[in-house]
PDB file of C-alpha atoms in Angstrom:
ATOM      1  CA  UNK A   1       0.000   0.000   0.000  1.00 77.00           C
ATOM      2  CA  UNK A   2       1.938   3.819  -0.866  1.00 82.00           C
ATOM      3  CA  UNK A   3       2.275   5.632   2.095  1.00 92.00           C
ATOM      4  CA  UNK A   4       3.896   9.144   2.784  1.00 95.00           C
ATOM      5  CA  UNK A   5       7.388   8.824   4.020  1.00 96.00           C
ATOM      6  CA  UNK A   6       9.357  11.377   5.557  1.00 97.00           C
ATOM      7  CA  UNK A   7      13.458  11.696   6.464  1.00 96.00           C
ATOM      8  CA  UNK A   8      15.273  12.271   8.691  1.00 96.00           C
ATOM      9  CA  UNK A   9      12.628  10.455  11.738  1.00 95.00           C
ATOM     10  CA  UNK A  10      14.341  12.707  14.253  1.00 97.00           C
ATOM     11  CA  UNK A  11      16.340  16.333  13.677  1.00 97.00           C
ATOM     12  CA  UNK A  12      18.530  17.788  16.392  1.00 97.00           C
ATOM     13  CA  UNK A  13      19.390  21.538  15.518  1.00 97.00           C
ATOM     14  CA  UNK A  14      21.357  24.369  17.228  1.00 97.00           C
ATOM     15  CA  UNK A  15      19.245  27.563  17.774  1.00 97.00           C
ATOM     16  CA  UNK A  16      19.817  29.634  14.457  1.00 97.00           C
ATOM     17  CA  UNK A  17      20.618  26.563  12.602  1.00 97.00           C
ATOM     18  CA  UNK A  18      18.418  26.231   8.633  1.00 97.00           C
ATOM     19  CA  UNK A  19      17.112  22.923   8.611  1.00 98.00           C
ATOM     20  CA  UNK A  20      15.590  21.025   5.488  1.00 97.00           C
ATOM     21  CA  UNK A  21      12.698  18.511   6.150  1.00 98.00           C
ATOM     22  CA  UNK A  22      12.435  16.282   3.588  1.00 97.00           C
ATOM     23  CA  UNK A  23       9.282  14.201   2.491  1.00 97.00           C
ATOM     24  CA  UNK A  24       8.056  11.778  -0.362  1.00 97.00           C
ATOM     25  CA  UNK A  25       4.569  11.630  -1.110  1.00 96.00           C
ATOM     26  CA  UNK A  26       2.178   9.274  -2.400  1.00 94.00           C
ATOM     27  CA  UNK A  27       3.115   9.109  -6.204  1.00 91.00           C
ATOM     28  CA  UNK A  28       0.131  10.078  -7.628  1.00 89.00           C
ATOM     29  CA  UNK A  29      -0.662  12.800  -5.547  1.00 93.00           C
ATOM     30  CA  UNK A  30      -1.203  16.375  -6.555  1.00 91.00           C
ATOM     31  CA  UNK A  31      -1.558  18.347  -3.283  1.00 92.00           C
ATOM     32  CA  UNK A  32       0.776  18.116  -0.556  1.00 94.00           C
ATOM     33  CA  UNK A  33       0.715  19.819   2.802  1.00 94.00           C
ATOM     34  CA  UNK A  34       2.518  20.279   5.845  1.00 96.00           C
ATOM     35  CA  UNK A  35       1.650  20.573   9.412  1.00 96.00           C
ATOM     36  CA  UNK A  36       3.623  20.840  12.738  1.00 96.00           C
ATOM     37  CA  UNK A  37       2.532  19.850  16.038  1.00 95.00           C
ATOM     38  CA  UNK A  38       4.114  21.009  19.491  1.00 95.00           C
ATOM     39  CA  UNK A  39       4.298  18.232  21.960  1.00 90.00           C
ATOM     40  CA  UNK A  40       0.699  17.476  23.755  1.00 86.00           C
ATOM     41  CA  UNK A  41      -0.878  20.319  21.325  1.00 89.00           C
ATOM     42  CA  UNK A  42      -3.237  20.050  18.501  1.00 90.00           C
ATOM     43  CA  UNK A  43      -2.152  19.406  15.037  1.00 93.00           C
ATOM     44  CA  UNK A  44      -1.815  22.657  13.706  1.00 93.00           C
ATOM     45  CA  UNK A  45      -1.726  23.136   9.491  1.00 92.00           C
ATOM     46  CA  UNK A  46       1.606  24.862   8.116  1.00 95.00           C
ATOM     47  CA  UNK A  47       1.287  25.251   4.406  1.00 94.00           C
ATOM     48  CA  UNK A  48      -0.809  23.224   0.620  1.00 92.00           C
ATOM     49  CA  UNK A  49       1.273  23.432  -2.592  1.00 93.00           C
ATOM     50  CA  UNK A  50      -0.202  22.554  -5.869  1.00 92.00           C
ATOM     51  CA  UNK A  51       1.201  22.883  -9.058  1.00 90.00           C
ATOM     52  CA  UNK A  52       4.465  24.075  -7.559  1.00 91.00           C
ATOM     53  CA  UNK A  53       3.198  26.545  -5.238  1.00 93.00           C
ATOM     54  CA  UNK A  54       1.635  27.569  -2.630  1.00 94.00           C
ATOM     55  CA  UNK A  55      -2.151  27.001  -2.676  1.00 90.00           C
ATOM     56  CA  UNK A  56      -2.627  28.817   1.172  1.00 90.00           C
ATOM     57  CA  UNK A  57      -0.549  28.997   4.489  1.00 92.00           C
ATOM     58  CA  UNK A  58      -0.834  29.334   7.905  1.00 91.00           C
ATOM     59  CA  UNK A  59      -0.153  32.584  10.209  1.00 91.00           C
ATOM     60  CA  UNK A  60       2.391  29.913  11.573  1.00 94.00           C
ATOM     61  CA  UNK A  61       4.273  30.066   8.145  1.00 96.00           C
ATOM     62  CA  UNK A  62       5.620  33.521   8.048  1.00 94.00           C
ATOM     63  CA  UNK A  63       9.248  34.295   6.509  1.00 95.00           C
ATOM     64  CA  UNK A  64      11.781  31.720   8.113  1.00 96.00           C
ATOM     65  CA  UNK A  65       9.450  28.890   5.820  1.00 97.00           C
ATOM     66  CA  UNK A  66       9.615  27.282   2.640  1.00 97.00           C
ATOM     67  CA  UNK A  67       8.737  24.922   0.999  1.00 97.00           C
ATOM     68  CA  UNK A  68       9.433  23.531  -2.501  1.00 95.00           C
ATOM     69  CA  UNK A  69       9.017  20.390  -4.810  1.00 92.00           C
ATOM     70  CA  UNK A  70      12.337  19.940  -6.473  1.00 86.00           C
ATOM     71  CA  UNK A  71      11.839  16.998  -8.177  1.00 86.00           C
ATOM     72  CA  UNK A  72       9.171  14.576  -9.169  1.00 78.00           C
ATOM     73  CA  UNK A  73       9.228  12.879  -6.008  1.00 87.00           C
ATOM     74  CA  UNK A  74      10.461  15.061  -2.681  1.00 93.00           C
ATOM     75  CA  UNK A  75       8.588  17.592  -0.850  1.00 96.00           C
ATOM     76  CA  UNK A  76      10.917  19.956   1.484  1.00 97.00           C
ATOM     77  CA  UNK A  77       9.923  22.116   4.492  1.00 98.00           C
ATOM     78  CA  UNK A  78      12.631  24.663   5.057  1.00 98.00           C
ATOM     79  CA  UNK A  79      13.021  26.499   8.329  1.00 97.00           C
ATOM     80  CA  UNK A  80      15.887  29.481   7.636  1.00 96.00           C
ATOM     81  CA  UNK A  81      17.006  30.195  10.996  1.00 95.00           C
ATOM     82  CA  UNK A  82      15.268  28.264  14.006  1.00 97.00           C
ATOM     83  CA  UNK A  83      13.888  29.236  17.316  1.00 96.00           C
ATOM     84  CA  UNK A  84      13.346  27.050  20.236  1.00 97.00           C
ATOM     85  CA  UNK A  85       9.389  27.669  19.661  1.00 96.00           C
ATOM     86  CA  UNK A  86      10.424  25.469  16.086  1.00 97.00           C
ATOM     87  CA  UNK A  87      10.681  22.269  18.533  1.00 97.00           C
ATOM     88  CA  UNK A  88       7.361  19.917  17.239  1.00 97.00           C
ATOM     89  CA  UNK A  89       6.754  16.899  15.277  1.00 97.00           C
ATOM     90  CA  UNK A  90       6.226  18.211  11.243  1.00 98.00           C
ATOM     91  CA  UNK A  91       4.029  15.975   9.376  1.00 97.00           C
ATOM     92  CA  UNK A  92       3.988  15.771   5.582  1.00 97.00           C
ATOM     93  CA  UNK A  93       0.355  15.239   3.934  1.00 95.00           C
ATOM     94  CA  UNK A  94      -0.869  14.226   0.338  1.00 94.00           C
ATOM     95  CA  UNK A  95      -3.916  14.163  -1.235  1.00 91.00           C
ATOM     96  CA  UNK A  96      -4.683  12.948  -4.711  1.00 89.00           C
ATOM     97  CA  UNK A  97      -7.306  15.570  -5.600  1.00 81.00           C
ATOM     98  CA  UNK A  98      -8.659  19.223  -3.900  1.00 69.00           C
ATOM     99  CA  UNK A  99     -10.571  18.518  -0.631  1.00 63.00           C
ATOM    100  CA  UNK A 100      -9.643  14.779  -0.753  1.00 71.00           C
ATOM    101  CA  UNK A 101      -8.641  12.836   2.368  1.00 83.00           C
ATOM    102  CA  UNK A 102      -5.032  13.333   2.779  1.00 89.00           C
ATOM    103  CA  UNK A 103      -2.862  10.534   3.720  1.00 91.00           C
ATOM    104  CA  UNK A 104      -0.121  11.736   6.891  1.00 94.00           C
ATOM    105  CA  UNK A 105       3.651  10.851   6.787  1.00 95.00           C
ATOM    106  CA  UNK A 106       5.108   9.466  10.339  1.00 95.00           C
ATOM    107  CA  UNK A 107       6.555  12.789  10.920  1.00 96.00           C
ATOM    108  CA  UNK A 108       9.952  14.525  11.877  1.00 97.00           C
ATOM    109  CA  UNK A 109      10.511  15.439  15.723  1.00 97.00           C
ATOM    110  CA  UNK A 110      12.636  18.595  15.710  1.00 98.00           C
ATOM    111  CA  UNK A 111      15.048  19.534  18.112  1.00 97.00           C
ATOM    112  CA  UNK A 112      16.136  23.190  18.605  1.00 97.00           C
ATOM    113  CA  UNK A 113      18.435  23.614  21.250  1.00 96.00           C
TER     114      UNK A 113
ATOM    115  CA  UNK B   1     -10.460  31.081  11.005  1.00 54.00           C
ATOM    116  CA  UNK B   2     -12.911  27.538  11.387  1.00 61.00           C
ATOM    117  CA  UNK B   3     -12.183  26.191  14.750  1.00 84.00           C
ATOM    118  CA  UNK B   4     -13.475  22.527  15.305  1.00 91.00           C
ATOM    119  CA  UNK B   5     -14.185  21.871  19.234  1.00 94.00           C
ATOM    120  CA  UNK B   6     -14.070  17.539  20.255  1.00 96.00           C
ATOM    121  CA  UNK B   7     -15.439  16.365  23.765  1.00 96.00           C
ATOM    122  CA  UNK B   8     -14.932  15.055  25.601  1.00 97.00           C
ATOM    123  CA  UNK B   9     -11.198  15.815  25.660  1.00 95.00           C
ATOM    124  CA  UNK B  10      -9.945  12.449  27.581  1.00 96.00           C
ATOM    125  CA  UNK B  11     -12.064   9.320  27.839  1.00 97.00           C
ATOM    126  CA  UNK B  12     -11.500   6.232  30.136  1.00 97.00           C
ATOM    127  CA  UNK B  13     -13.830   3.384  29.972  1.00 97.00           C
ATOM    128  CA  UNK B  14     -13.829  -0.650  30.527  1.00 97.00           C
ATOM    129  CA  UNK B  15     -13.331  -3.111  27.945  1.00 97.00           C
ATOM    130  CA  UNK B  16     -17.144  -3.877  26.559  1.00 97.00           C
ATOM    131  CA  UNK B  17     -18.560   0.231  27.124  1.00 97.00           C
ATOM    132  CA  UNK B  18     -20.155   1.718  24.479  1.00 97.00           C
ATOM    133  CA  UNK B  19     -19.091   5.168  23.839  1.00 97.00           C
ATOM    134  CA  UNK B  20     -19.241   8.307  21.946  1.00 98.00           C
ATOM    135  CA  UNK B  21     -17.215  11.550  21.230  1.00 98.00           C
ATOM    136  CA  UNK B  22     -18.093  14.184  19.464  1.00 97.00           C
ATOM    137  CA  UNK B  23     -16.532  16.840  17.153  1.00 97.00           C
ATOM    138  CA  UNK B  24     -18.563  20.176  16.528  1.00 95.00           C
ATOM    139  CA  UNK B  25     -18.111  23.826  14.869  1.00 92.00           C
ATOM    140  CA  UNK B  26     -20.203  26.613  13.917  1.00 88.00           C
ATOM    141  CA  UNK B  27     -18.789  26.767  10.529  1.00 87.00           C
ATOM    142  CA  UNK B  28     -20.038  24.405   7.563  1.00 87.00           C
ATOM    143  CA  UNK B  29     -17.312  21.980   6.341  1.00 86.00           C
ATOM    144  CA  UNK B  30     -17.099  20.332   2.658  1.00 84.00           C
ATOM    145  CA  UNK B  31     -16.224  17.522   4.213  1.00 87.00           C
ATOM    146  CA  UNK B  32     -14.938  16.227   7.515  1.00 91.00           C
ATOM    147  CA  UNK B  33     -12.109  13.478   8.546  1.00 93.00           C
ATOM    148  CA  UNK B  34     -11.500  10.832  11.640  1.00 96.00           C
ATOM    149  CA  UNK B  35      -8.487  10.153  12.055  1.00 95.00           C
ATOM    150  CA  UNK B  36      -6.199   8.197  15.076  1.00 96.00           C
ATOM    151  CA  UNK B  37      -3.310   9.122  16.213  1.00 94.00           C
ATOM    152  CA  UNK B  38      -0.634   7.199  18.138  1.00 90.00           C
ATOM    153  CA  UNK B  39       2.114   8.409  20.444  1.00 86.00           C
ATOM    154  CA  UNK B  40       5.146  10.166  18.356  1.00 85.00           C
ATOM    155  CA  UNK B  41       3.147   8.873  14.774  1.00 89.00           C
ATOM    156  CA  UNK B  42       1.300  10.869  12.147  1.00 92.00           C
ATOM    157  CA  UNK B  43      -2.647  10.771  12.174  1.00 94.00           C
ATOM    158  CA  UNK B  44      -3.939   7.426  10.364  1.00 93.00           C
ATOM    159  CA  UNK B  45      -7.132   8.363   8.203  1.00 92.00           C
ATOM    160  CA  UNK B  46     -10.276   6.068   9.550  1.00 95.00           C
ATOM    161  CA  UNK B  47     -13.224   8.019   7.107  1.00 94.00           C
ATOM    162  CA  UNK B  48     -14.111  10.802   5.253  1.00 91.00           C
ATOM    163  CA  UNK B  49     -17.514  12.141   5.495  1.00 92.00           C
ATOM    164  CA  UNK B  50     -18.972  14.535   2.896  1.00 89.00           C
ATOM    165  CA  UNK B  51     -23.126  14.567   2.523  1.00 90.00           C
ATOM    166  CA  UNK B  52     -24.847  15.591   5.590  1.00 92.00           C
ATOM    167  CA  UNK B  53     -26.910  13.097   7.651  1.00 94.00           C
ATOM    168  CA  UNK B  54     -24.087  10.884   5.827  1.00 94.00           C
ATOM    169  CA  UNK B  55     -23.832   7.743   8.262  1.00 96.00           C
ATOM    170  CA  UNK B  56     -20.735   5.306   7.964  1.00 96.00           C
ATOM    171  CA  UNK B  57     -19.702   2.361   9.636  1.00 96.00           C
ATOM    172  CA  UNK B  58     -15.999   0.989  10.076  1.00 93.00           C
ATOM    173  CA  UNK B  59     -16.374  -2.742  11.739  1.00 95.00           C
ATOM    174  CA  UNK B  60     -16.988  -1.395  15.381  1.00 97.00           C
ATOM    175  CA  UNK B  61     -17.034   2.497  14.621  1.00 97.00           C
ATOM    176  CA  UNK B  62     -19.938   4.541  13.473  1.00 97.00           C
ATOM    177  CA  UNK B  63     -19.424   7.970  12.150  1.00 97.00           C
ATOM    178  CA  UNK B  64     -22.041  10.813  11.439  1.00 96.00           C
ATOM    179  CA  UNK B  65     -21.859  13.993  10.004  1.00 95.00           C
ATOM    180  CA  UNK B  66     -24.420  16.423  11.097  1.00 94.00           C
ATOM    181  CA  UNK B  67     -27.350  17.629   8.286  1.00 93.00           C
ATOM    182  CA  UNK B  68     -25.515  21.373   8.227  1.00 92.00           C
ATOM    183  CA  UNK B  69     -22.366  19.708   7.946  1.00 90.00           C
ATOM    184  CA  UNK B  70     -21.107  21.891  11.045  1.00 91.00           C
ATOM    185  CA  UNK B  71     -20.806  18.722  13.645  1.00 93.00           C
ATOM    186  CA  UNK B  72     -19.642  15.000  13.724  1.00 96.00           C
ATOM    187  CA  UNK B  73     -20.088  11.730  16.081  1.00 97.00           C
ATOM    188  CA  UNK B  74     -17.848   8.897  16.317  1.00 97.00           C
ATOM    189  CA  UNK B  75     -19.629   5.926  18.411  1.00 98.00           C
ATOM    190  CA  UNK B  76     -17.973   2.557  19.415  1.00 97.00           C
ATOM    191  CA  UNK B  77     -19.154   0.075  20.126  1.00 97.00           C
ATOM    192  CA  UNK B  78     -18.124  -2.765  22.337  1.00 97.00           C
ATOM    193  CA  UNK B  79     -14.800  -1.244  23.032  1.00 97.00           C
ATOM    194  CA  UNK B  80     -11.662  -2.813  22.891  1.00 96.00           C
ATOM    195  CA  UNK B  81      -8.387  -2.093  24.735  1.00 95.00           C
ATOM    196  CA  UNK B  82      -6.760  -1.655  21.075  1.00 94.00           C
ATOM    197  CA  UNK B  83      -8.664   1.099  20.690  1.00 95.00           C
ATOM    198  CA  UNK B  84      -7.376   3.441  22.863  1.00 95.00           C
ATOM    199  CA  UNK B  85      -5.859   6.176  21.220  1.00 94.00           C
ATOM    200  CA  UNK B  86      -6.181   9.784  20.436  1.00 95.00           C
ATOM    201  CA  UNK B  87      -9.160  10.443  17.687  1.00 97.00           C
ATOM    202  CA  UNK B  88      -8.783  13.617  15.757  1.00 96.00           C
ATOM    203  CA  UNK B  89     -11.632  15.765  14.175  1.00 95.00           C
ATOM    204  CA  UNK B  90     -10.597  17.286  10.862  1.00 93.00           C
ATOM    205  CA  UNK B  91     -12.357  19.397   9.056  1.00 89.00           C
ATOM    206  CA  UNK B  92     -11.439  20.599   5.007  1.00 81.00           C
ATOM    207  CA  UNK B  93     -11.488  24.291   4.040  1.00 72.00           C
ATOM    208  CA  UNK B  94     -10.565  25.802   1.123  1.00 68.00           C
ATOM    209  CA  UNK B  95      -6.892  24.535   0.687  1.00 67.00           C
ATOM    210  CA  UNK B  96      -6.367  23.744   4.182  1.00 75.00           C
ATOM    211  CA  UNK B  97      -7.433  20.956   7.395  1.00 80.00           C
ATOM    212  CA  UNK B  98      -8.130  22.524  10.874  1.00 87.00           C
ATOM    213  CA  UNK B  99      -7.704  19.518  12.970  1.00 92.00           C
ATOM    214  CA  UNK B 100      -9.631  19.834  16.784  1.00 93.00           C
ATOM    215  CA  UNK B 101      -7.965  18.977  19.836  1.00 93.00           C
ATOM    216  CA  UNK B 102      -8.581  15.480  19.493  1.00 95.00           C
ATOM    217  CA  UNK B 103     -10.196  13.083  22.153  1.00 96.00           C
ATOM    218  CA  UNK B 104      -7.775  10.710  24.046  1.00 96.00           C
ATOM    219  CA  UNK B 105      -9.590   7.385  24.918  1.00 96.00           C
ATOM    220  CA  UNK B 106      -8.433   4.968  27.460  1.00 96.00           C
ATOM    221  CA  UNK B 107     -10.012   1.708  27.124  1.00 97.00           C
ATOM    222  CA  UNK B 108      -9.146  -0.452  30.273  1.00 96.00           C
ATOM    223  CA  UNK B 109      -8.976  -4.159  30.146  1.00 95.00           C
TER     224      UNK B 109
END
């Protein structure tokens, strides 16, 4: 069964540091998403891309985020410079068509230190 | 901003109970998810709802989705210990998913 994958499982960053989340999504998937959420909090939604770019963010996703499809296959969530508020799981997402039940990766815990 | 509100918020019942949560908002969705999430893993779709009054079952788990589409029920029955977990709300807007809190159930053995 194709299921959203997501590397590295675990990211340990100094304060300041850019880190690159990387994620693969389901192939046939047209609308990918991200979402973070801060330990014992709600899932909270990030960011949708479609089409190579961005199809509506979050007041969470101000300037220090990116995100980009640089290939056919990998989805990357950029933080620039982190803060120690950064610290959550970040969950990739796809969903084969608009509206349509998305399909979650296992998620990324991030560090900041 | 649509804000979806679950109750209750933690659940702990015996092996056999019958039970219900419930996830509600006073905006209208398109459509609205269930999903489970286990400790330090991503939320695992169970449905999708879309028409209102729509009624589905999943083996032991029976979702509804209000006639407004605003609210949604998740009802189990005979409960299991392999069901405990925390069940997630999620609602679709325009490009987005506001997820609710999320109920955590307990089911004791």
């Amino acid at each position: 069964e194709p299921e959203v994958t997501q590397t590295p499982s675990h990211q340990v960053t100094q304060m300041g540091q850019e880190v690159i989340l990387r994620c693969v999504p389901i192939s046939n998937h047209l609308y990918f998403y991200w979402y973070r959420q801060i330990l014992g909090q709600k899932v909270e939604f990030l960011v949708s891309f479609y089409n190579n770019e961005i199809s509506e963010k979050s007041e969470i996703f101000d300037d220090q985020f990116s995100v980009e499809r640089p290939d056919g296959s990998n989805f990357t969530l950029k933080i620039r410079s982190t803060k120690l508020e950064d610290s959550a799981m970040y969950f990739c997402a796809s969903s084969a068509s608009y509206r349509n039940e998305q399909f979650f990766g296992p998620g990324t815990r991030l560090t900041v230190l | 901003t649509q804000l979806l509100e679950q109750s209750p918020q933690f659940l702990s019942i015996q092996e056999g109970e019958n039970l219900t949560v419930y996830c509600n908002s006073s905006s209208v969705f398109s459509s609205l998810q269930w999903y489970r999430q286990e400790p330090g893993e991503g939320p695992v779709l169970l449905v999708t709802v879309v028409t209102g009054g729509e009624v589905k079952k999943l083996k032991r788990l029976t979702f509804q989705f209000g006639d407004a589409r605003k609210d949604s029920s998740l009802h189990i029955t005979a409960a299991q210990p392999g069901d405990t977990g925390l069940y997630l709300c999620a609602g679709a807007g325009n490009n987005d998913m506001r997820f609710g809190a999320g109920t955590r159930l307990t089911v004791k053995p």
